[in-house]
Coordinates of C-alpha atoms in Angstrom, one line a residue:
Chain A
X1 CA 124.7 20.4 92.4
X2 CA 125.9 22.0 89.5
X3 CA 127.0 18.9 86.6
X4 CA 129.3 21.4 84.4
X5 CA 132.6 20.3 84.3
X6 CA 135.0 22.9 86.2
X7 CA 138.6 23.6 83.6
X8 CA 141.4 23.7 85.9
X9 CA 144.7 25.3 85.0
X10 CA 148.2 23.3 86.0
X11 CA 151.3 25.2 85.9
X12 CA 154.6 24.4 87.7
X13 CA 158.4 24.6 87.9
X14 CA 159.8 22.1 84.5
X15 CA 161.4 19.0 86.4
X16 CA 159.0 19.6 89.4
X17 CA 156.5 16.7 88.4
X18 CA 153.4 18.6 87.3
X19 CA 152.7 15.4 84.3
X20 CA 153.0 12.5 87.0
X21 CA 150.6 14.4 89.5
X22 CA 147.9 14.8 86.4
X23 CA 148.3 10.9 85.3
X24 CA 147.8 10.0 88.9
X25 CA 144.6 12.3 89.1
X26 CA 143.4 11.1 85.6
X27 CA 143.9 7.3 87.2
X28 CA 142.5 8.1 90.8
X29 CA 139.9 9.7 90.0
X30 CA 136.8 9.7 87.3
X31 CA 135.7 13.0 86.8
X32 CA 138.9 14.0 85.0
X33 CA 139.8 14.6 81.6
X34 CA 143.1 15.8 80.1
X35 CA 142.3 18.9 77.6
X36 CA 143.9 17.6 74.1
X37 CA 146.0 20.2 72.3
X38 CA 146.3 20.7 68.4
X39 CA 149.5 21.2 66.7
X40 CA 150.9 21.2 63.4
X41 CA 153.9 19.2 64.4
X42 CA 154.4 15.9 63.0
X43 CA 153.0 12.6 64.7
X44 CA 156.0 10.9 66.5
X45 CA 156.4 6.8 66.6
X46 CA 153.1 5.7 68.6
X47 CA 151.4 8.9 68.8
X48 CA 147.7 8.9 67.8
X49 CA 145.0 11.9 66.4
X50 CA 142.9 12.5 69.5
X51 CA 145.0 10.9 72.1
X52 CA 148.2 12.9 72.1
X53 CA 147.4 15.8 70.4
X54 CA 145.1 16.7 67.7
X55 CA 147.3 16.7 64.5
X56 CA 146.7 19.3 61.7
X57 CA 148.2 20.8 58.8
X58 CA 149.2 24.3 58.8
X59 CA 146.2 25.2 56.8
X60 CA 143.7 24.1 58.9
X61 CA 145.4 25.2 62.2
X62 CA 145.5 28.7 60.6
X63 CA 142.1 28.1 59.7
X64 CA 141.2 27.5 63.1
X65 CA 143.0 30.8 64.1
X66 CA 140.8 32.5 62.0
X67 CA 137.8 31.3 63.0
X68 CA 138.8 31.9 66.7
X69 CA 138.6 28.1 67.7
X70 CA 141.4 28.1 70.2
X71 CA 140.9 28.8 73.6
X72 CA 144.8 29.8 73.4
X73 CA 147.8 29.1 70.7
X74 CA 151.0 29.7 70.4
X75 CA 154.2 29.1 68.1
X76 CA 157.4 27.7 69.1
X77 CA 160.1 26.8 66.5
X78 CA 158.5 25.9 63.0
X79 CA 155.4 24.6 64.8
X80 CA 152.0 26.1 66.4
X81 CA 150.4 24.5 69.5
X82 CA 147.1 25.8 70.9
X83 CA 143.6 24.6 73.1
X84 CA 141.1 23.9 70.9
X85 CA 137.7 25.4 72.1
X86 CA 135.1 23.0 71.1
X87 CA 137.0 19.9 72.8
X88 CA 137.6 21.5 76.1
X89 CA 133.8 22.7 75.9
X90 CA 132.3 19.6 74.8
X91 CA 133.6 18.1 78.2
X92 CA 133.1 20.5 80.3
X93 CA 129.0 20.0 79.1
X94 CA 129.7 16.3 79.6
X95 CA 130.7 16.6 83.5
X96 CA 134.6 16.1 83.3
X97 CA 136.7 17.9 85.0
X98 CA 138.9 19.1 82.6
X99 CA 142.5 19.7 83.5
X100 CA 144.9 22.3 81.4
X101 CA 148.4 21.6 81.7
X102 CA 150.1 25.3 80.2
X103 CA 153.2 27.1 80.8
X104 CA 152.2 30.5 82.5
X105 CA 151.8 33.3 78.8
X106 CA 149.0 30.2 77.9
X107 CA 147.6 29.9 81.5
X108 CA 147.0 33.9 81.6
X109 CA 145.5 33.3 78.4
X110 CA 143.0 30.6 79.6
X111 CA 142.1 32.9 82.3
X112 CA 140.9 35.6 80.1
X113 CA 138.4 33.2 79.0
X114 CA 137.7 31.6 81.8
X115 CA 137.6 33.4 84.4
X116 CA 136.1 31.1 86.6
X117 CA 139.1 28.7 85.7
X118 CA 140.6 27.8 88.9
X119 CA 144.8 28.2 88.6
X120 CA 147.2 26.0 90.5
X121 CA 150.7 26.1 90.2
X122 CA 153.0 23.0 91.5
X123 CA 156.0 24.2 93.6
X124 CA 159.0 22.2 95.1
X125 CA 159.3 21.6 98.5
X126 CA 162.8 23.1 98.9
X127 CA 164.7 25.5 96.2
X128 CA 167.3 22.8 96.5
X129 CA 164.6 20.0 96.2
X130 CA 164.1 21.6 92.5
X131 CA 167.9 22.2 92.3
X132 CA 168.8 18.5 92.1
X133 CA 165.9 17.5 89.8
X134 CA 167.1 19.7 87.3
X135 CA 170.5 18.9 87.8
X136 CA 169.7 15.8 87.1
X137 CA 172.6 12.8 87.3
X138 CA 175.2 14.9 86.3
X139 CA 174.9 13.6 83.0
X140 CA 174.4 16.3 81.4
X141 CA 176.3 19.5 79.8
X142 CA 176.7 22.8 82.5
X143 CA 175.5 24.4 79.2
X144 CA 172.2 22.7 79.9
X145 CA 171.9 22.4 83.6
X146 CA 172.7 26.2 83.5
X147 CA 170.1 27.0 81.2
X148 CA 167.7 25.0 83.2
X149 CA 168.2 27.0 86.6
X150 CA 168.0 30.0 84.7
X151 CA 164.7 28.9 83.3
X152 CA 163.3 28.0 86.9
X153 CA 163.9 31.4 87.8
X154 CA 162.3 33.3 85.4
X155 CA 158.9 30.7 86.2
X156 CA 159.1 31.5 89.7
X157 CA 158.4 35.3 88.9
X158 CA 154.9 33.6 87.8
X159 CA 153.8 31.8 90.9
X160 CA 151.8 34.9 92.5
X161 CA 149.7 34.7 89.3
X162 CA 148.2 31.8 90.5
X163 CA 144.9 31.1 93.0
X164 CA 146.4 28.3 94.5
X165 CA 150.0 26.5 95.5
X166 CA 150.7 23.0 95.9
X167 CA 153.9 21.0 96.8
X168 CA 155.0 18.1 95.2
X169 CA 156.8 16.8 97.8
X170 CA 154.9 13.1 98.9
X171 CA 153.0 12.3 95.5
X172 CA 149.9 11.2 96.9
X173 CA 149.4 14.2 99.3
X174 CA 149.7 16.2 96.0
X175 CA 147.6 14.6 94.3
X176 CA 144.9 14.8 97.0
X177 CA 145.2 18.4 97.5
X178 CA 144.8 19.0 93.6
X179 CA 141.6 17.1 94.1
X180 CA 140.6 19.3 97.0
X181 CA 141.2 22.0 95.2
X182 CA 138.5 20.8 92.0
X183 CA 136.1 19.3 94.5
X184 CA 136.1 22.6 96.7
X185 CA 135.7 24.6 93.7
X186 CA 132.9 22.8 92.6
X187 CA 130.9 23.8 95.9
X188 CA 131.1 27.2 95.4
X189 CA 128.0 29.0 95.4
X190 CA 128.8 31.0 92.4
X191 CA 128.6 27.5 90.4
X192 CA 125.3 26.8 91.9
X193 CA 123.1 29.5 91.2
X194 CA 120.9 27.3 89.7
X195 CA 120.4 25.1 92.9
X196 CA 120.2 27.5 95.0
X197 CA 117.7 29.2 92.9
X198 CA 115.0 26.2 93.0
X199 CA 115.9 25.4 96.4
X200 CA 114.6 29.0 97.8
X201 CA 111.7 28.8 95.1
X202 CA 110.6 25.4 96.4
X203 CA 110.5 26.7 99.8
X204 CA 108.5 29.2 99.1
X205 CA 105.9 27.0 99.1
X206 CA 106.5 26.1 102.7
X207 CA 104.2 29.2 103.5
X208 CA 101.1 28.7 101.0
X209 CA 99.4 28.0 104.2
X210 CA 99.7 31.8 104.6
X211 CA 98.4 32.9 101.7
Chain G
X1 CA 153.0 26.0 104.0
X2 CA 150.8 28.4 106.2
X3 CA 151.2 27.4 109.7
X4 CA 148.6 29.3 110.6
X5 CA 145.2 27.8 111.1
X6 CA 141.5 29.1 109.0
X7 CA 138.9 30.6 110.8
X8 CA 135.6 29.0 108.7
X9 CA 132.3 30.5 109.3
X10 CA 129.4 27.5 109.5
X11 CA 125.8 28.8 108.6
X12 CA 123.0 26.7 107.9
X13 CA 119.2 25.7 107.9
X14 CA 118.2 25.2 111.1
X15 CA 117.1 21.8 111.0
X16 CA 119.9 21.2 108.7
X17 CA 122.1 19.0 110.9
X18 CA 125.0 21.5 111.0
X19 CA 125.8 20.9 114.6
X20 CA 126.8 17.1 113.9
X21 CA 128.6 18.0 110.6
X22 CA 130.7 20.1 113.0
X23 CA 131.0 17.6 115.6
X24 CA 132.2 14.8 112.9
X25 CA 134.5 17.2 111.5
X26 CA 136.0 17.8 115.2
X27 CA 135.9 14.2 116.1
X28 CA 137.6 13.1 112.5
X29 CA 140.1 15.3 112.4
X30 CA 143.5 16.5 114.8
X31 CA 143.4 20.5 113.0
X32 CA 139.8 21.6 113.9
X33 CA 139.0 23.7 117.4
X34 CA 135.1 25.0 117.8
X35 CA 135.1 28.7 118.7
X36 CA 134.1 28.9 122.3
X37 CA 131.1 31.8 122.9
X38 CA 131.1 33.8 125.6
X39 CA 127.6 34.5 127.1
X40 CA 125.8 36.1 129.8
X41 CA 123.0 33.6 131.0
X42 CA 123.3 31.2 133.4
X43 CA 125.4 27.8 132.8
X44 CA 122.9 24.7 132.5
X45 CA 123.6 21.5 134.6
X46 CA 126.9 19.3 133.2
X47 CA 128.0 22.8 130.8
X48 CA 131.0 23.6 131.9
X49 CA 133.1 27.1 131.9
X50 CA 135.4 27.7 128.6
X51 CA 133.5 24.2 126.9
X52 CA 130.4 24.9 125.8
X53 CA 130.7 28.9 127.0
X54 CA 132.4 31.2 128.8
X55 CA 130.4 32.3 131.4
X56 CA 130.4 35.8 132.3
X57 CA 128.7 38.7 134.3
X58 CA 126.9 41.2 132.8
X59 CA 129.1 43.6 133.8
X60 CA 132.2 41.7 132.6
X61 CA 130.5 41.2 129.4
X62 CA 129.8 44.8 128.5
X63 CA 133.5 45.6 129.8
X64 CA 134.4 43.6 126.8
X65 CA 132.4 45.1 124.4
X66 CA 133.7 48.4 125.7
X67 CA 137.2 46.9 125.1
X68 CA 136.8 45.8 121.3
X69 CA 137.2 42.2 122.5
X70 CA 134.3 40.4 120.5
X71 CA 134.5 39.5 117.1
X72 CA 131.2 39.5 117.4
X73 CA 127.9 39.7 119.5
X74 CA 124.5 40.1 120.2
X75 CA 121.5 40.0 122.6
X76 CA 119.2 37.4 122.4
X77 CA 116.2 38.0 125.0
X78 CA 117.8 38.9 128.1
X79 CA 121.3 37.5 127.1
X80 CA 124.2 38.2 125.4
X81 CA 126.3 36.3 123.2
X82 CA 129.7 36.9 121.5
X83 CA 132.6 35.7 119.9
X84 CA 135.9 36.5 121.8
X85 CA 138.3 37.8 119.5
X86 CA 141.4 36.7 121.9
X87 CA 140.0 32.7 122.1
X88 CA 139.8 33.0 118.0
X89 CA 143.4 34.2 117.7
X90 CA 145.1 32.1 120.0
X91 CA 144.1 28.9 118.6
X92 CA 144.3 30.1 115.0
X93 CA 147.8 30.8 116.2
X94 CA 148.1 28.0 117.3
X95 CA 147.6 26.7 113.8
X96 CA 143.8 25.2 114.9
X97 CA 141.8 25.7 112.0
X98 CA 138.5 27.3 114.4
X99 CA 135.0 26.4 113.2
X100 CA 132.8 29.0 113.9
X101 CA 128.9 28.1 113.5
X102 CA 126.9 31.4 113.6
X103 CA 123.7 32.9 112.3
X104 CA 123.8 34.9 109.2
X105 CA 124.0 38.4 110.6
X106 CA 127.1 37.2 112.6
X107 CA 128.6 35.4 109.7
X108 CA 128.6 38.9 107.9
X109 CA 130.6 40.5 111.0
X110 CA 133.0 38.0 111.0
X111 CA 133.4 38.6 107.4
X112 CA 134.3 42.3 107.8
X113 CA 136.6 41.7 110.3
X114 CA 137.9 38.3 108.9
X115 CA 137.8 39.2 104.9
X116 CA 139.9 36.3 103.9
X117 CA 138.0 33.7 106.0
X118 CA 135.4 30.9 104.3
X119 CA 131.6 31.1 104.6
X120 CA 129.5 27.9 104.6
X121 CA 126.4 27.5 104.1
X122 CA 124.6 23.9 104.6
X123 CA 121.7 22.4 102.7
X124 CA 119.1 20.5 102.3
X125 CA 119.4 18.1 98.9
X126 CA 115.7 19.5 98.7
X127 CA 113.3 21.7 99.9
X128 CA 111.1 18.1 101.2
X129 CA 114.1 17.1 103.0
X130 CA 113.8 20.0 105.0
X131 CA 110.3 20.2 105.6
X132 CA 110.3 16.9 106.8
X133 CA 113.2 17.0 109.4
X134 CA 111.2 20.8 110.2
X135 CA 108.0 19.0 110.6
X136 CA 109.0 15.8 112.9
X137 CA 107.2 13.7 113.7
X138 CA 103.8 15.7 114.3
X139 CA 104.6 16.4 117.8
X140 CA 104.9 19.9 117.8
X141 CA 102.3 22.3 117.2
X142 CA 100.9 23.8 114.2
X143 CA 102.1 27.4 115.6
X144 CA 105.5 25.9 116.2
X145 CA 106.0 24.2 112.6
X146 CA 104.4 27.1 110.9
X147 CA 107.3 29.3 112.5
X148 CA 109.8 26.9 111.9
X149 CA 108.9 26.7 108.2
X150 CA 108.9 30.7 108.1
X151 CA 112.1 30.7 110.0
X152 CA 113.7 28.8 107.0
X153 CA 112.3 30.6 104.1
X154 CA 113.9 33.9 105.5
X155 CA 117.3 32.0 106.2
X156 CA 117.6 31.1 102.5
X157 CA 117.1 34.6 101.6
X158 CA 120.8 34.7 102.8
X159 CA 122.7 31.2 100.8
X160 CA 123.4 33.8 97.9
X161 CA 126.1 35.5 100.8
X162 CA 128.3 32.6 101.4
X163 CA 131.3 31.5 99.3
X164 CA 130.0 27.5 99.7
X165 CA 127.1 26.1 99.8
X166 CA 127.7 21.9 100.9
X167 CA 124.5 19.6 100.7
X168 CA 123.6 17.8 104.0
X169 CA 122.0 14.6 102.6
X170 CA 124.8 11.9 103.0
X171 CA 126.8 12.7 106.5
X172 CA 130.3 11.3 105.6
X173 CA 129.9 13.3 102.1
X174 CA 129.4 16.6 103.6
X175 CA 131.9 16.4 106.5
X176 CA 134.6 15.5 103.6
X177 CA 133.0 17.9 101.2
X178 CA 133.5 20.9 104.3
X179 CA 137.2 19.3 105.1
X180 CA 138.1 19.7 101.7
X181 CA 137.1 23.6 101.2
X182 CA 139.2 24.5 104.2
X183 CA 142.5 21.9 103.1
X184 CA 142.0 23.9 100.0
X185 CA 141.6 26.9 101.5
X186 CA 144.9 26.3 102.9
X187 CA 146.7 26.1 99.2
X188 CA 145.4 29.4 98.7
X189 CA 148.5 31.4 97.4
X190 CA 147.5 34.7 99.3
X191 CA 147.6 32.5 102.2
X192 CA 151.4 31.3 101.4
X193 CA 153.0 34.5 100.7
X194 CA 156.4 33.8 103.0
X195 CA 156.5 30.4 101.7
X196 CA 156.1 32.0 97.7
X197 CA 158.8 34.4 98.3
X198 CA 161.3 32.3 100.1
X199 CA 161.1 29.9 97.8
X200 CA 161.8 32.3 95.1
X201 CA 164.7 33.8 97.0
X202 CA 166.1 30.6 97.8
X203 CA 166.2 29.9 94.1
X204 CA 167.9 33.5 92.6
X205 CA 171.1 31.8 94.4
X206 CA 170.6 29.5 91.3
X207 CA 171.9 31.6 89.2
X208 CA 174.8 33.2 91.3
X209 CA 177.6 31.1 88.8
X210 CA 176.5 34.3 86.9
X211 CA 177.4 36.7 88.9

């Protein structure tokens, strides 16, 4: 059926596990690919152009801004971060399933763009499942832990945004319902217009006899 | 999440093999029930009452049309047919995801009455694939293969109104392929609305140390 890549959209609560349920799909499975971001941040210890992110000057992300290359960007602190289009395209046209990990302003974003972009956001099982993730091993300030809560709460006003909800409860249930999600999505008979198209066309010659 | 089951509407080709896509599904997996028709003709030898059908008078059947108690129905020949909305709700219920497999004109009743449930269509991987299983294995008469053949090219008029269309060419692949639209139909965030807004009440006591 239909060989286009689908872009999928990952949000979740922070602490909730969203980055170990992607490596897990990106291992278990073939069709993915994880969409590369650019930034103008400096290259840490071990980090590579084209692996971790795309690195760029200021100049040339602004450049890209201008020339509306991003699917979505945005700045936080000194630095700008954003979804280059070409990548994420090139991809798609190469059969990967491309997956989007974005906090919720870029996921609305992506959206825009792609409408057909399915959205799954990765919840806890329990509030207090969440609760001692962020808390953590009490090695850190209240000044922290506090801001942390706080922060969950203002992402769970985003979860009706999204088409889909999954638990991260048991990892590899997770991980299989994600993949669910991408497979089912890639039977839908809006993505295979093309299919069905020759399909009905070639049985239309079922009845030349007629003619 | 949702505890209550999916009611997924099964279309298809005749021809197409549907009927043992369904029975793999029921045979593979604990969450599946088939939607029992009720029907007006006469039980065959070995069908059994509330198995293959529910057998019922005329007179009781038109009683429960009068009484809005049919999803659906219709008169084939001298028969009726239906859906009985009561069987349907009980096992969905229940939490039994209920495979319905119905003709197109039925599948669009369901739909109006059940907006949020799934509509599959199975396929052929080609339209050869179809003629041949159409066809057989020269049997039949030209009369009957010529109406067969017909049959088919006005039942794909009606792919374009399903949500999925899943290819019937390797058995295992389809049941899995129509096992993972309805586990993903099950993520569905409209479907999880109690569980979405618990979770996010649970979590404002996060922030109570606030208060």
């Amino acid at each position: 059926m239909s060989e286009r890549g689908i872009l999928t959209v990952i949000s979740g609560f922070s602490g909730v596990g969203k980055g170990t349920v992607i490596k897990r799909m990106l291992r278990d499975y073939q069709a993915y690919a994880l969409s590369i971001s650019a930034t103008t941040r400096a290259p840490r210890v071990g980090e590579q152009d084209g692996r971790e992110y795309f690195f760029k000057t200021r100049e040339e992300f602004e450049a890209m801004i201008a020339a509306d290359e991003f699917v979505e960007y945005a700045q936080f602190v000194e630095n700008y971060y954003g979804t280059p289009k070409a990548y994420v395209e090139q991809m798609l046209s190469e059969g990967k399933d491309v997956i989007l990990e974005i906090e919720v302003q870029g996921a609305m974003k992506i959206k825009e763009k792609f409408p057909d972009a399915p959205t799954i956001f990765i919840v806890p099982p329990t509030p207090d499942a969440l609760r001692e993730r962020l808390v953590g091993r009490g090695t850190e300030s209240q000044e922290v832990i506090e801001s942390r809560l706080r922060r969950a709460v203002e992402e769970a006003d985003s979860m009706d945004q999204y088409e889909y909800l999954v638990i991260n409860d048991d990892l590899d249930t997770c991980v299989r319902q994600v993949h669910a999600i991408i497979q089912s999505e890639h039977l839908k008979g809006s993505r295979n217009i093309e299919f069905r198209t020759n399909l009905a066309q070639g049985m239309n010659k079922f009845l030349k006899g007629d003619r």
